[in-house]
């Protein structure tokens, strides 16, 4: 999974999450990983 974020005046950020099982989307671990960065 690749997510790209743009913040005007700051730049572009790419977040990549690698996994081999689609069941991870239904776990708390996925949400913790997905929301683990700060782009300020």
PDB file of C-alpha atoms in Angstrom:
ATOM      1  CA  UNK A   1       0.000   0.000   0.000  1.00  0.00           C
ATOM      2  CA  UNK A   2       1.372   3.429  -0.922  1.00  0.00           C
ATOM      3  CA  UNK A   3      -0.155   6.676   0.305  1.00  0.00           C
ATOM      4  CA  UNK A   4       0.998  10.096  -0.854  1.00  0.00           C
ATOM      5  CA  UNK A   5       0.306  13.279   1.094  1.00  0.00           C
ATOM      6  CA  UNK A   6       0.962  16.887   0.072  1.00  0.00           C
ATOM      7  CA  UNK A   7       1.252  19.788   2.471  1.00  0.00           C
ATOM      8  CA  UNK A   8       1.557  23.190   0.850  1.00  0.00           C
ATOM      9  CA  UNK A   9       4.791  24.908   1.820  1.00  0.00           C
ATOM     10  CA  UNK A  10       6.243  21.710   3.276  1.00  0.00           C
ATOM     11  CA  UNK A  11       6.371  19.081   0.542  1.00  0.00           C
ATOM     12  CA  UNK A  12       5.263  15.593  -0.414  1.00  0.00           C
ATOM     13  CA  UNK A  13       5.360  12.534   1.818  1.00  0.00           C
ATOM     14  CA  UNK A  14       5.005   8.893   0.781  1.00  0.00           C
ATOM     15  CA  UNK A  15       3.970   6.258   3.305  1.00  0.00           C
ATOM     16  CA  UNK A  16       4.384   2.608   2.310  1.00  0.00           C
ATOM     17  CA  UNK A  17       2.963  -0.351   4.188  1.00  0.00           C
ATOM     18  CA  UNK A  18       3.969  -3.848   3.098  1.00  0.00           C
ATOM     19  CA  UNK A  19       1.836  -6.853   3.965  1.00  0.00           C
ATOM     20  CA  UNK A  20       1.043 -10.294   2.597  1.00  0.00           C
ATOM     21  CA  UNK A  21      -2.392 -10.934   4.109  1.00  0.00           C
ATOM     22  CA  UNK A  22      -5.523  -8.864   3.383  1.00  0.00           C
ATOM     23  CA  UNK A  23      -6.872  -9.768   6.843  1.00  0.00           C
ATOM     24  CA  UNK A  24      -4.548  -7.161   8.359  1.00  0.00           C
ATOM     25  CA  UNK A  25      -7.047  -4.455   7.338  1.00  0.00           C
ATOM     26  CA  UNK A  26      -9.398  -5.742  10.016  1.00  0.00           C
ATOM     27  CA  UNK A  27      -6.918  -5.532  12.904  1.00  0.00           C
ATOM     28  CA  UNK A  28      -5.959  -2.819  15.370  1.00  0.00           C
ATOM     29  CA  UNK A  29      -2.322  -3.303  14.285  1.00  0.00           C
ATOM     30  CA  UNK A  30      -3.154  -1.937  10.828  1.00  0.00           C
ATOM     31  CA  UNK A  31      -4.782   1.210  12.229  1.00  0.00           C
ATOM     32  CA  UNK A  32      -1.818   1.770  14.537  1.00  0.00           C
ATOM     33  CA  UNK A  33       0.629   1.450  11.622  1.00  0.00           C
ATOM     34  CA  UNK A  34      -1.521   3.537   9.254  1.00  0.00           C
ATOM     35  CA  UNK A  35      -1.774   6.444  11.723  1.00  0.00           C
ATOM     36  CA  UNK A  36       1.812   6.203  13.009  1.00  0.00           C
ATOM     37  CA  UNK A  37       3.317   9.227  11.251  1.00  0.00           C
ATOM     38  CA  UNK A  38       3.083  12.990  11.759  1.00  0.00           C
ATOM     39  CA  UNK A  39       3.335  15.279   8.746  1.00  0.00           C
ATOM     40  CA  UNK A  40       3.599  18.811  10.159  1.00  0.00           C
TER      41      UNK A  40
END
